[in-house]
Amino acid sequence: MLVGASSRRFRSLYESALSPRSRIINHVKKIPCLFISNGVAQDAVSLGKNQPSLILEGNETPNIVVYNSILRGLIIGSRPESSFFYFSKMRRQGVTPDKHTYPLLLKASSKIKSGNQTQIHAQTVKFGFDSDPFVENALVSAYGNGGELDFAFRVFYEITERDSITWTAIIDGCVKNGRALDSLKLFLGMRSSGVEPDGVTIAVVLSAIATVADVSFGKCVHGLYLARGKVNWDVYLGSALIDMYAKCGLCDDARKVFDEIPHRNVVCWSALIEGYVQSSRSKEALSVFQNMLFKSEVKPNEATLVSVLGACSQMGALEQGRLLHAYAVESNLELNMSLGTSLIDMYAKCGSISESFMIFKALPRKDVYPWTAMITGLAMHGHGKRSLDLFSTMLSSGVQPNAVTFTGVLCACSHGGLVDQGRSYFYSMSSVYGIEPKMEHYGCMVDLLGRSGRLEEALSLIEGMPIEPEPGIWGALFGACMIHKDFELGERIGKHLIKLQPRRSGRYALLANLYSMSQKWEEAASMRKLMKGKGVEKTPGCSWIEVNSIVHEFNAFDLSINAHLKDIYLVLNRLNSQLKVLNCELDTCHLLISLDMQ
DNA sequence: ATAGGGTTAG
């Protein structure tokens, strides 16, 4: 008996299954398995959301082949955790597993992260299946997916006949465990051992390249794939390519690949959108998303929204962000930790800390990411004390902070003027939590010390840094010198900054401002002259206003200033009435924009 | 009759 047997194809399968003896049909991908026998209904197995249900009938115990089919159905359906239940039931009924059973169990254990690969491995040894090539490959993969890379390598080295699946499994294991460079070395090893990579190998290697953002390697692999003859667009490969170009910062190349793929799935779209976000082209990210919504058949998922919300955060597009939030609720998307974190982050960066906090409270489970987003959000909004309180709550609920958490914490101290606390948090990073302070942590500390007037201490912190301080660190100290009118130290830093970045106009402007402030008019003038004479570039200013959920982007210097102004006037006039509805002052918008253009 | 490796997100 079957539930949901509506399609014609399915019905014919159903009818052909209604023979007196039990049978299995397992060749149609959409219908993972179907077991029917005459007799009394014994057990029902729902094979997942879009899969038909399966009811086992009859008194006879299913044999191992039937059980393997049930396991497969559960794993490719949405109930991999039930496969262990059926496995133990099978054992209770005295059915002995065969060599086909173990790859299935291993896959289930990867899917649900049960961490019981070692137990399954032990059983394969016990039953003598541990040198079966399918079992060996499945072991490499399951150990890799379960974070036990050392075990994966041990099995890998035991294998004498490694095929492309063995290699792909170990390469993937490395990528998934944060050892992308090793995975690329293994790929070269695979090539020199004469095993041909196939499409799956290429997809995995591309994901490794994406994490190290090595375009030239990526282009080689892309070429390697193309050189192998006719291009069969596989969506896995296509999305891996899009993602690789996107992560390397080449979203136009990502777009080219995207345009070539005939059947794009949600991953292709999401990877492309994320590419635009990574390149700070948030308006384009939004428009790709809108094309996806209105001109494609593909439905966005949680990952898609995470990226689009990132675009909203960049633009401060609160209304757009709220719409996306509503969309997520409306489409029954799961408020998982990634989506929750990006909503918290979006609301905070768009200025609505209360909505941010509402999401935070609504999240059923929280790991370090949502906590960090909330701590950082509160700090950005000037709630130093609340931010630090939340940090303590996080610690007492047993969540370990990471490097990003500490940037939030130090930022909170900076805003609250809590120098001693900040200092002790900073030193606790490596001594208590084993996290080495990175550039941004030094930046926060310099800012914290500098703002409170401890210029000497800030300077010696920079000079004692184990890593080469980047210009921004000096910039923070320069800012502090300006606040506390230490023009002598400021001048030294200003000159140093110009030496570091002679083509950045802002660096000359800083020193010019310092000279003006200390009334050294001639030096100020010569600095401005120097700045013009070098023909230095300026990062183009960009701003957005959002009216009735429509985001308008203004780029300084992409048009002549006059044409640009005209544009703004046109838009502002058109929107004048709507702005009034939104209680937004036209003058304020205008002022913001013209300030931005100077 | 049934078995092994894959792409996106904080």
Coordinates of C-alpha atoms (C1' of nucleotides) in Angstrom, one line a residue:
Chain A
M1 CA 0.0 0.0 0.0
L2 CA 1.3 3.4 -0.9
V3 CA 0.6 6.9 0.0
G4 CA 0.9 9.7 -2.6
A5 CA 1.0 7.4 -5.6
S6 CA -0.4 10.0 -8.0
S7 CA 1.8 10.1 -11.1
R8 CA 1.2 7.7 -13.9
R9 CA 4.7 6.3 -13.8
F10 CA 4.4 5.7 -10.2
R11 CA 1.0 4.0 -10.5
S12 CA 2.4 1.5 -13.0
L13 CA 5.2 0.8 -10.7
Y14 CA 2.7 0.3 -8.0
E15 CA 0.6 -2.1 -10.0
S16 CA 3.6 -4.1 -11.1
A17 CA 4.6 -4.4 -7.5
L18 CA 1.3 -6.0 -6.6
S19 CA 2.3 -9.5 -7.4
P20 CA 1.9 -12.3 -4.9
R21 CA 5.5 -12.3 -4.0
S22 CA 7.5 -9.6 -2.3
R23 CA 9.5 -7.4 -4.7
I24 CA 11.5 -4.3 -4.7
I25 CA 11.8 -1.7 -7.3
N26 CA 14.7 0.5 -6.8
H27 CA 15.7 2.0 -10.1
V28 CA 13.8 5.1 -10.3
K29 CA 15.7 7.9 -8.5
K30 CA 12.6 9.7 -7.4
I31 CA 11.2 6.6 -5.8
P32 CA 14.0 5.2 -3.7
C33 CA 12.4 2.0 -2.8
L34 CA 9.2 0.2 -2.7
F35 CA 8.6 -3.0 -0.9
I36 CA 5.2 -4.7 -1.0
S37 CA 4.1 -8.1 -0.1
N38 CA 0.7 -9.6 0.6
G39 CA -0.4 -10.1 4.2
V40 CA -0.8 -8.0 7.2
A41 CA 0.7 -4.6 7.4
Q42 CA 3.7 -4.9 9.6
D43 CA 5.6 -1.6 9.5
A44 CA 5.5 1.7 7.8
V45 CA 8.5 3.6 6.6
S46 CA 8.1 7.2 5.5
L47 CA 10.9 7.9 3.1
G48 CA 10.9 11.6 3.4
K49 CA 9.1 14.8 2.4
N50 CA 8.7 14.2 -1.3
Q51 CA 9.0 10.5 -1.2
P52 CA 6.2 8.0 -1.1
S53 CA 5.6 6.1 2.1
L54 CA 6.5 2.5 2.2
I55 CA 4.5 -0.1 4.1
L56 CA 6.1 -3.4 4.8
E57 CA 3.5 -6.1 4.9
G58 CA 3.6 -9.8 5.7
N59 CA 5.0 -11.8 8.5
E60 CA 8.2 -12.8 6.8
T61 CA 11.3 -11.0 7.9
P62 CA 12.8 -8.9 5.1
N63 CA 16.0 -10.3 3.9
I64 CA 19.3 -8.3 3.8
V65 CA 18.7 -7.0 0.3
V66 CA 15.4 -5.5 1.3
Y67 CA 16.9 -4.1 4.5
N68 CA 19.7 -2.4 2.5
S69 CA 17.0 -0.9 0.2
I70 CA 15.2 0.4 3.2
L71 CA 18.4 2.0 4.6
R72 CA 19.1 3.6 1.3
G73 CA 15.6 5.0 1.1
L74 CA 15.9 6.5 4.5
I75 CA 19.3 8.0 3.8
I76 CA 18.5 9.7 0.5
G77 CA 15.1 10.7 1.9
S78 CA 15.1 12.9 4.9
R79 CA 15.3 10.4 7.8
P80 CA 18.9 9.2 7.9
E81 CA 18.7 8.9 11.7
S82 CA 16.1 6.2 11.4
S83 CA 18.4 4.1 9.5
F84 CA 20.2 3.1 12.7
F85 CA 16.8 2.2 14.2
Y86 CA 16.1 -0.1 11.3
F87 CA 19.6 -1.5 11.5
S88 CA 19.2 -2.6 15.1
K89 CA 15.7 -4.0 14.3
M90 CA 17.3 -6.0 11.5
R91 CA 19.9 -7.3 13.9
R92 CA 17.3 -8.3 16.5
Q93 CA 15.6 -10.3 13.7
G94 CA 18.8 -12.1 13.2
V95 CA 19.5 -10.7 9.8
T96 CA 23.3 -10.6 9.1
P97 CA 24.6 -7.4 7.4
D98 CA 26.5 -7.8 4.2
K99 CA 29.2 -5.7 2.6
H100 CA 26.5 -3.5 1.0
T101 CA 25.2 -2.5 4.4
Y102 CA 28.2 -0.8 5.7
P103 CA 28.7 2.0 3.1
L104 CA 25.0 2.8 3.8
L105 CA 25.5 3.0 7.6
L106 CA 28.7 5.1 7.1
K107 CA 26.8 7.5 4.9
A108 CA 24.1 7.8 7.4
S109 CA 26.6 8.5 10.1
S110 CA 28.2 11.3 8.0
K111 CA 24.8 12.8 7.4
I112 CA 23.6 13.1 10.9
K113 CA 27.1 13.7 12.4
S114 CA 26.6 10.9 14.9
G115 CA 30.3 10.4 15.4
N116 CA 30.0 6.6 15.4
Q117 CA 32.2 5.9 12.4
T118 CA 34.7 4.0 14.6
Q119 CA 32.0 1.6 15.8
I120 CA 30.9 0.9 12.3
H121 CA 34.5 0.5 11.2
A122 CA 35.0 -2.0 14.0
Q123 CA 32.0 -4.0 12.8
T124 CA 33.3 -4.1 9.2
V125 CA 36.5 -5.6 10.7
K126 CA 34.5 -8.1 12.7
F127 CA 32.5 -9.2 9.7
G128 CA 35.6 -9.2 7.4
F129 CA 34.4 -6.5 5.0
D130 CA 37.1 -3.9 5.9
S131 CA 39.1 -4.6 2.8
D132 CA 36.2 -4.3 0.4
P133 CA 36.9 -1.3 -1.9
F134 CA 33.4 0.2 -1.4
V135 CA 33.7 -0.1 2.3
E136 CA 37.2 1.3 2.3
N137 CA 36.2 4.4 0.3
A138 CA 33.1 4.9 2.4
L139 CA 35.3 4.8 5.5
V140 CA 37.7 7.4 4.2
S141 CA 34.7 9.6 3.4
A142 CA 32.9 9.1 6.7
Y143 CA 35.9 9.8 8.8
G144 CA 36.6 12.9 6.7
N145 CA 33.0 14.1 7.2
G146 CA 33.1 13.3 10.9
G147 CA 36.1 15.5 11.5
E148 CA 38.4 12.5 12.1
L149 CA 40.9 13.3 9.3
D150 CA 43.7 11.3 10.9
F151 CA 41.6 8.1 10.7
A152 CA 40.6 9.0 7.2
F153 CA 44.3 9.2 6.3
R154 CA 45.1 5.9 8.0
V155 CA 42.5 4.1 6.0
F156 CA 43.6 5.9 2.9
Y157 CA 47.2 4.8 3.3
E158 CA 46.1 1.2 3.8
I159 CA 44.4 1.2 0.5
T160 CA 46.6 -0.1 -2.3
E161 CA 44.4 0.3 -5.3
R162 CA 43.2 3.9 -5.0
D163 CA 40.6 4.9 -7.6
S164 CA 39.2 8.4 -8.3
I165 CA 36.6 7.9 -5.6
T166 CA 39.3 7.2 -2.9
W167 CA 41.2 10.2 -3.9
T168 CA 38.2 12.4 -4.1
A169 CA 37.1 11.3 -0.6
I170 CA 40.4 12.1 1.0
I171 CA 40.7 15.5 -0.9
D172 CA 37.2 16.4 0.2
G173 CA 38.1 15.3 3.8
C174 CA 41.0 17.8 3.8
V175 CA 38.9 20.6 2.5
K176 CA 36.1 20.0 5.0
N177 CA 38.6 20.0 7.8
G178 CA 40.3 23.3 7.0
R179 CA 43.3 21.9 5.2
A180 CA 42.7 23.2 1.7
L181 CA 46.4 23.5 0.9
D182 CA 47.0 19.9 1.7
S183 CA 44.0 18.9 -0.4
L184 CA 45.6 20.7 -3.4
K185 CA 48.8 18.8 -2.8
L186 CA 46.9 15.6 -2.7
F187 CA 45.2 16.5 -6.0
L188 CA 48.7 16.9 -7.6
G189 CA 49.6 13.5 -6.0
M190 CA 46.5 12.0 -7.6
R191 CA 47.5 13.4 -11.0
S192 CA 51.1 12.1 -10.7
S193 CA 49.8 8.6 -9.7
G194 CA 47.9 8.5 -12.9
V195 CA 44.3 8.4 -11.7
E196 CA 42.2 10.6 -13.8
P197 CA 40.1 13.1 -11.9
D198 CA 36.4 13.2 -12.9
G199 CA 33.8 15.8 -12.5
V200 CA 33.3 15.2 -8.8
T201 CA 37.0 15.5 -8.1
I202 CA 37.1 18.8 -10.0
A203 CA 34.2 20.1 -8.0
V204 CA 35.9 19.3 -4.7
V205 CA 39.2 20.7 -5.8
L206 CA 37.4 23.9 -6.9
S207 CA 35.9 24.3 -3.4
A208 CA 39.5 24.0 -2.0
I209 CA 40.7 26.6 -4.4
A210 CA 37.8 28.8 -3.4
T211 CA 38.9 28.8 0.2
V212 CA 42.5 29.7 -0.6
A213 CA 41.3 32.2 -3.3
D214 CA 44.0 31.2 -5.7
V215 CA 42.6 32.4 -9.1
S216 CA 45.5 31.1 -11.2
F217 CA 45.2 27.6 -9.9
G218 CA 41.4 27.9 -10.3
K219 CA 41.8 28.9 -13.9
C220 CA 44.1 26.0 -14.5
V221 CA 41.5 23.6 -13.1
H222 CA 38.8 25.2 -15.1
G223 CA 40.9 24.8 -18.2
L224 CA 41.8 21.2 -17.3
Y225 CA 38.1 20.5 -17.2
L226 CA 37.4 22.2 -20.4
A227 CA 40.3 20.5 -22.1
R228 CA 38.8 17.1 -21.5
G229 CA 36.4 17.6 -24.3
K230 CA 32.7 18.2 -24.5
V231 CA 31.3 20.2 -21.7
N232 CA 28.6 18.4 -19.8
W233 CA 27.2 21.0 -17.5
D234 CA 26.8 19.4 -14.2
V235 CA 25.2 21.7 -11.7
Y236 CA 27.6 20.6 -8.9
L237 CA 30.6 21.5 -11.1
G238 CA 28.9 24.7 -12.4
S239 CA 28.2 26.0 -8.9
A240 CA 31.7 25.0 -7.7
L241 CA 33.1 27.1 -10.6
I242 CA 30.8 30.1 -9.8
D243 CA 31.8 29.8 -6.1
M244 CA 35.5 29.6 -7.0
Y245 CA 35.4 32.8 -9.1
A246 CA 33.2 34.5 -6.6
K247 CA 35.5 33.8 -3.7
C248 CA 38.5 34.9 -5.7
G249 CA 36.8 38.3 -6.1
L250 CA 36.0 37.9 -9.8
C251 CA 32.3 38.1 -9.8
D252 CA 32.1 39.0 -13.4
D253 CA 33.8 35.7 -14.3
A254 CA 31.4 34.0 -12.0
R255 CA 28.6 35.6 -13.9
K256 CA 30.0 34.3 -17.2
V257 CA 30.0 30.7 -15.9
F258 CA 26.5 31.3 -14.5
D259 CA 25.2 32.4 -17.8
E260 CA 26.5 29.3 -19.5
I261 CA 24.9 26.8 -17.2
P262 CA 21.6 25.6 -18.7
H263 CA 19.8 24.3 -15.6
R264 CA 20.8 26.5 -12.6
N265 CA 19.9 25.4 -9.2
V266 CA 19.6 27.3 -5.9
V267 CA 23.3 26.8 -5.2
C268 CA 24.3 28.5 -8.5
W269 CA 22.2 31.5 -7.7
S270 CA 23.3 31.7 -4.1
A271 CA 27.0 31.4 -5.0
L272 CA 26.6 34.2 -7.6
I273 CA 24.8 36.5 -5.1
E274 CA 27.4 35.8 -2.5
G275 CA 30.1 36.7 -5.1
Y276 CA 28.6 40.2 -5.6
V277 CA 28.3 40.7 -1.8
Q278 CA 32.0 39.7 -1.4
S279 CA 33.0 42.3 -4.0
S280 CA 30.9 44.9 -2.2
R281 CA 28.5 45.1 -5.2
S282 CA 25.5 44.9 -3.0
K283 CA 23.0 46.6 -5.3
E284 CA 23.8 44.0 -8.0
A285 CA 23.5 41.2 -5.5
L286 CA 20.0 42.4 -4.7
S287 CA 19.1 42.6 -8.4
V288 CA 20.3 39.1 -9.0
F289 CA 18.2 38.0 -6.1
Q290 CA 15.2 39.7 -7.6
N291 CA 15.8 38.0 -10.9
M292 CA 15.9 34.7 -9.1
L293 CA 12.6 35.5 -7.4
F294 CA 10.7 36.8 -10.3
K295 CA 12.3 35.3 -13.4
S296 CA 13.3 31.9 -12.4
E297 CA 11.7 28.7 -11.1
V298 CA 14.3 28.3 -8.4
K299 CA 13.3 29.0 -4.8
P300 CA 15.8 30.7 -2.5
N301 CA 16.8 28.8 0.5
E302 CA 18.4 29.7 3.8
A303 CA 21.9 30.1 2.3
T304 CA 20.5 32.5 -0.4
L305 CA 18.9 34.7 2.2
V306 CA 22.1 34.8 4.3
S307 CA 23.9 36.3 1.3
V308 CA 21.2 38.8 0.4
L309 CA 20.9 39.9 4.0
G310 CA 24.6 40.6 3.8
A311 CA 24.0 42.9 0.9
C312 CA 21.3 44.7 3.0
S313 CA 23.8 45.1 5.8
Q314 CA 26.3 46.7 3.5
M315 CA 23.7 49.2 2.3
G316 CA 21.9 49.8 5.5
A317 CA 18.8 48.8 3.7
L318 CA 16.5 48.2 6.7
E319 CA 13.2 48.0 4.8
Q320 CA 14.6 45.5 2.3
G321 CA 16.0 43.5 5.1
R322 CA 12.6 43.4 6.8
L323 CA 11.1 42.2 3.6
L324 CA 13.6 39.4 3.4
H325 CA 12.9 38.5 7.0
A326 CA 9.2 38.4 6.1
Y327 CA 9.9 36.3 3.1
A328 CA 11.8 33.8 5.1
V329 CA 8.9 33.4 7.5
E330 CA 6.4 33.2 4.7
S331 CA 8.3 30.5 2.9
N332 CA 8.7 28.4 6.0
L333 CA 12.5 28.7 5.9
E334 CA 14.1 27.4 9.0
L335 CA 15.5 30.0 11.3
N336 CA 18.8 28.2 11.7
M337 CA 21.9 29.6 13.2
S338 CA 23.3 31.0 10.0
L339 CA 20.1 32.7 9.0
G340 CA 19.6 33.9 12.5
T341 CA 23.1 35.3 12.7
S342 CA 22.7 37.2 9.5
L343 CA 19.3 38.6 10.6
I344 CA 20.9 39.7 13.9
D345 CA 23.7 41.3 12.0
M346 CA 21.5 42.9 9.4
Y347 CA 19.2 44.5 11.9
A348 CA 22.1 45.7 14.0
K349 CA 24.0 47.2 11.0
C350 CA 20.8 48.8 9.7
G351 CA 20.3 50.5 13.0
S352 CA 17.5 48.5 14.6
I353 CA 19.1 47.0 17.6
S354 CA 15.7 46.1 19.1
E355 CA 14.8 43.9 16.2
S356 CA 18.2 42.4 16.3
F357 CA 17.7 41.4 19.9
M358 CA 14.3 40.0 19.1
I359 CA 15.9 37.6 16.6
F360 CA 18.5 36.7 19.1
K361 CA 16.0 35.8 21.7
A362 CA 13.9 33.8 19.2
L363 CA 16.8 31.6 18.2
P364 CA 16.3 28.2 19.8
R365 CA 19.9 27.1 19.7
K366 CA 22.9 29.4 19.7
D367 CA 26.5 28.6 19.0
V368 CA 29.3 31.2 19.1
Y369 CA 28.1 33.0 15.9
P370 CA 24.8 34.4 17.0
W371 CA 26.3 35.4 20.3
T372 CA 29.1 37.2 18.5
A373 CA 26.8 39.0 16.2
M374 CA 24.7 40.2 19.1
I375 CA 27.7 41.2 21.2
T376 CA 29.2 43.1 18.3
G377 CA 25.8 44.7 17.4
L378 CA 25.4 46.1 20.9
A379 CA 28.9 47.3 20.9
M380 CA 28.4 49.2 17.6
H381 CA 25.3 50.8 19.0
G382 CA 27.3 52.1 21.9
H383 CA 25.8 49.7 24.5
G384 CA 29.2 48.8 25.9
K385 CA 27.9 47.6 29.2
R386 CA 25.1 45.5 27.8
S387 CA 27.5 44.0 25.3
L388 CA 29.9 42.9 28.0
D389 CA 27.1 41.5 30.1
L390 CA 26.0 39.4 27.2
F391 CA 29.6 38.2 26.8
S392 CA 29.5 37.0 30.4
T393 CA 26.2 35.3 29.8
M394 CA 27.7 33.5 26.8
L395 CA 30.6 32.3 28.8
S396 CA 28.5 31.0 31.6
S397 CA 26.3 29.1 29.2
G398 CA 29.4 27.2 28.1
V399 CA 29.9 28.7 24.6
Q400 CA 33.6 29.2 23.7
P401 CA 34.4 32.6 22.2
N402 CA 36.4 32.9 19.0
A403 CA 38.6 35.6 17.5
V404 CA 35.6 37.6 16.2
T405 CA 33.9 37.6 19.5
F406 CA 36.9 39.4 21.0
T407 CA 36.7 42.1 18.4
G408 CA 33.2 42.8 19.6
V409 CA 34.2 42.7 23.2
L410 CA 37.2 45.0 22.7
C411 CA 35.0 47.3 20.6
A412 CA 32.5 47.4 23.5
C413 CA 35.3 48.3 25.9
S414 CA 36.4 51.1 23.6
H415 CA 32.9 52.6 23.4
G416 CA 32.4 52.4 27.1
G417 CA 35.9 53.7 27.9
L418 CA 36.6 50.6 29.9
V419 CA 40.4 50.6 29.6
D420 CA 41.3 48.2 32.3
Q421 CA 38.7 45.6 31.4
G422 CA 39.7 45.9 27.7
R423 CA 43.3 45.3 28.6
S424 CA 42.6 42.3 30.7
Y425 CA 40.3 40.8 28.0
F426 CA 43.0 41.4 25.4
Y427 CA 45.6 39.5 27.4
S428 CA 43.2 36.7 28.4
M429 CA 42.7 35.9 24.7
S430 CA 45.9 33.9 24.3
S431 CA 46.4 33.0 28.0
V432 CA 42.9 31.7 28.7
Y433 CA 41.3 31.0 25.4
G434 CA 44.3 30.1 23.2
I435 CA 43.4 32.7 20.6
E436 CA 46.3 34.7 19.2
P437 CA 45.4 38.4 18.8
K438 CA 45.1 39.3 15.1
M439 CA 45.4 42.7 13.3
E440 CA 41.9 43.8 14.2
H441 CA 42.4 43.1 17.9
Y442 CA 45.5 45.2 17.9
G443 CA 43.5 47.8 16.1
C444 CA 40.8 47.8 18.8
M445 CA 43.4 48.0 21.5
V446 CA 45.2 50.9 19.9
D447 CA 41.8 52.6 19.6
L448 CA 40.9 51.9 23.2
L449 CA 44.2 53.1 24.6
G450 CA 44.5 56.0 22.2
R451 CA 41.0 57.4 22.9
S452 CA 41.6 57.4 26.6
G453 CA 44.8 59.3 26.1
R454 CA 47.3 56.5 26.7
L455 CA 49.3 57.3 23.6
E456 CA 52.6 56.0 24.8
E457 CA 51.1 52.7 25.8
A458 CA 49.4 52.4 22.4
L459 CA 52.7 53.2 20.6
S460 CA 54.6 50.6 22.5
L461 CA 51.8 48.0 21.9
I462 CA 52.2 48.6 18.1
E463 CA 56.0 48.5 18.3
G464 CA 55.8 45.2 20.2
M465 CA 53.4 43.5 17.7
P466 CA 54.5 40.1 16.5
I467 CA 53.0 40.8 13.1
E468 CA 53.7 43.8 10.8
P469 CA 51.1 46.4 11.7
E470 CA 48.9 47.4 8.7
P471 CA 48.4 51.1 7.9
G472 CA 45.0 51.1 9.7
I473 CA 46.6 50.5 13.0
W474 CA 48.7 53.6 12.6
G475 CA 45.6 55.4 11.4
A476 CA 43.9 54.6 14.7
L477 CA 46.8 56.0 16.7
F478 CA 46.9 59.0 14.4
G479 CA 43.2 59.6 15.2
A480 CA 44.0 59.4 18.9
C481 CA 46.8 62.0 18.5
M482 CA 44.4 64.4 16.9
I483 CA 41.8 63.9 19.7
H484 CA 44.5 64.5 22.4
K485 CA 46.3 67.2 20.4
D486 CA 49.7 65.3 20.4
F487 CA 50.8 66.9 17.2
E488 CA 54.4 65.9 17.4
L489 CA 53.6 62.1 17.6
G490 CA 50.8 62.7 15.1
E491 CA 53.2 64.2 12.6
R492 CA 55.6 61.3 12.8
I493 CA 52.8 58.8 12.2
G494 CA 51.3 60.9 9.4
K495 CA 54.6 60.9 7.6
H496 CA 55.0 57.2 8.2
L497 CA 51.6 56.6 6.7
I498 CA 52.4 58.6 3.6
K499 CA 55.5 56.5 3.2
L500 CA 53.5 53.3 3.5
Q501 CA 50.7 54.3 1.1
P502 CA 51.9 57.2 -1.1
R503 CA 49.0 56.7 -3.5
R504 CA 46.3 57.1 -1.0
S505 CA 45.1 60.7 -1.0
G506 CA 43.5 60.3 2.4
R507 CA 46.9 59.9 4.0
Y508 CA 48.0 63.4 2.8
A509 CA 44.7 64.8 3.9
L510 CA 45.3 63.5 7.4
L511 CA 48.6 65.3 7.8
A512 CA 47.2 68.4 6.2
N513 CA 44.4 68.4 8.8
L514 CA 46.9 68.0 11.5
Y515 CA 49.0 71.0 10.3
S516 CA 45.8 73.1 10.0
M517 CA 44.9 72.2 13.6
S518 CA 48.3 73.1 14.9
Q519 CA 48.1 76.3 12.8
K520 CA 51.0 75.4 10.6
W521 CA 49.3 76.9 7.5
E522 CA 52.3 76.6 5.2
E523 CA 52.9 73.0 5.8
A524 CA 49.1 72.3 5.4
A525 CA 49.1 74.1 2.1
S526 CA 52.2 72.2 0.8
M527 CA 50.6 68.9 1.9
R528 CA 47.5 69.7 -0.2
K529 CA 49.7 70.6 -3.1
L530 CA 51.7 67.4 -2.8
M531 CA 48.5 65.5 -2.8
K532 CA 47.3 67.0 -6.0
G533 CA 50.7 66.8 -7.7
K534 CA 50.8 63.0 -7.2
G535 CA 47.5 62.5 -8.9
V536 CA 46.5 60.1 -6.2
E537 CA 43.5 58.0 -6.4
K538 CA 40.5 58.2 -4.1
T539 CA 38.2 55.4 -3.3
P540 CA 34.9 56.4 -4.8
G541 CA 32.3 57.3 -2.3
C542 CA 29.1 55.4 -2.5
S543 CA 25.8 55.8 -0.7
W544 CA 22.4 54.4 -0.6
I545 CA 18.9 55.7 0.3
E546 CA 16.0 53.4 0.6
V547 CA 12.5 54.7 -0.1
N548 CA 9.5 52.5 0.0
S549 CA 11.8 49.5 0.1
I550 CA 13.5 50.5 -3.1
V551 CA 17.3 51.0 -2.8
H552 CA 18.8 53.8 -4.7
E553 CA 22.6 53.8 -5.1
F554 CA 24.7 56.9 -5.6
N555 CA 28.3 56.6 -6.7
A556 CA 30.5 59.6 -6.5
F557 CA 32.9 60.1 -9.4
D558 CA 31.3 57.6 -11.7
L559 CA 29.6 60.5 -13.5
S560 CA 30.5 64.1 -13.8
I561 CA 29.5 65.8 -10.6
N562 CA 26.8 67.9 -12.3
A563 CA 25.2 64.9 -14.0
H564 CA 25.4 63.1 -10.7
L565 CA 23.7 66.0 -8.8
K566 CA 21.1 66.1 -11.5
D567 CA 20.4 62.4 -10.9
I568 CA 20.0 62.9 -7.2
Y569 CA 17.7 65.9 -7.6
L570 CA 15.6 63.9 -10.0
V571 CA 15.3 61.0 -7.7
L572 CA 14.8 63.2 -4.7
N573 CA 12.1 65.2 -6.3
R574 CA 10.3 62.2 -7.5
L575 CA 10.5 60.7 -4.0
N576 CA 9.7 63.9 -2.1
S577 CA 6.2 63.0 -1.3
Q578 CA 7.1 59.5 -0.4
L579 CA 9.8 60.7 1.9
K580 CA 7.3 62.8 3.7
V581 CA 5.2 59.7 4.3
L582 CA 8.2 58.0 5.8
N583 CA 8.9 61.0 8.1
C584 CA 12.2 61.4 6.5
E585 CA 13.5 64.9 5.9
L586 CA 14.4 65.6 2.3
D587 CA 17.0 68.0 3.5
T588 CA 18.7 65.4 5.6
C589 CA 19.0 63.0 2.7
H590 CA 20.3 65.7 0.5
L591 CA 22.8 66.8 3.0
L592 CA 24.0 63.2 3.5
I593 CA 24.5 62.7 -0.1
S594 CA 26.3 65.9 -0.9
L595 CA 28.5 65.4 2.1
D596 CA 29.4 62.0 0.7
M597 CA 30.3 63.5 -2.6
Q598 CA 32.9 65.9 -1.4
Chain B
dA1 C1' 18.0 -7.2 -6.6
dT2 C1' 20.8 -3.6 -2.6
dA3 C1' 26.8 -0.4 -1.8
dG4 C1' 31.6 4.3 -2.3
dG5 C1' 33.3 10.6 -3.6
dG6 C1' 30.4 16.5 -4.9
dT7 C1' 28.4 22.6 -5.0
dT8 C1' 26.0 27.7 -1.5
dA9 C1' 25.4 30.5 4.1
dG10 C1' 27.0 33.3 9.9

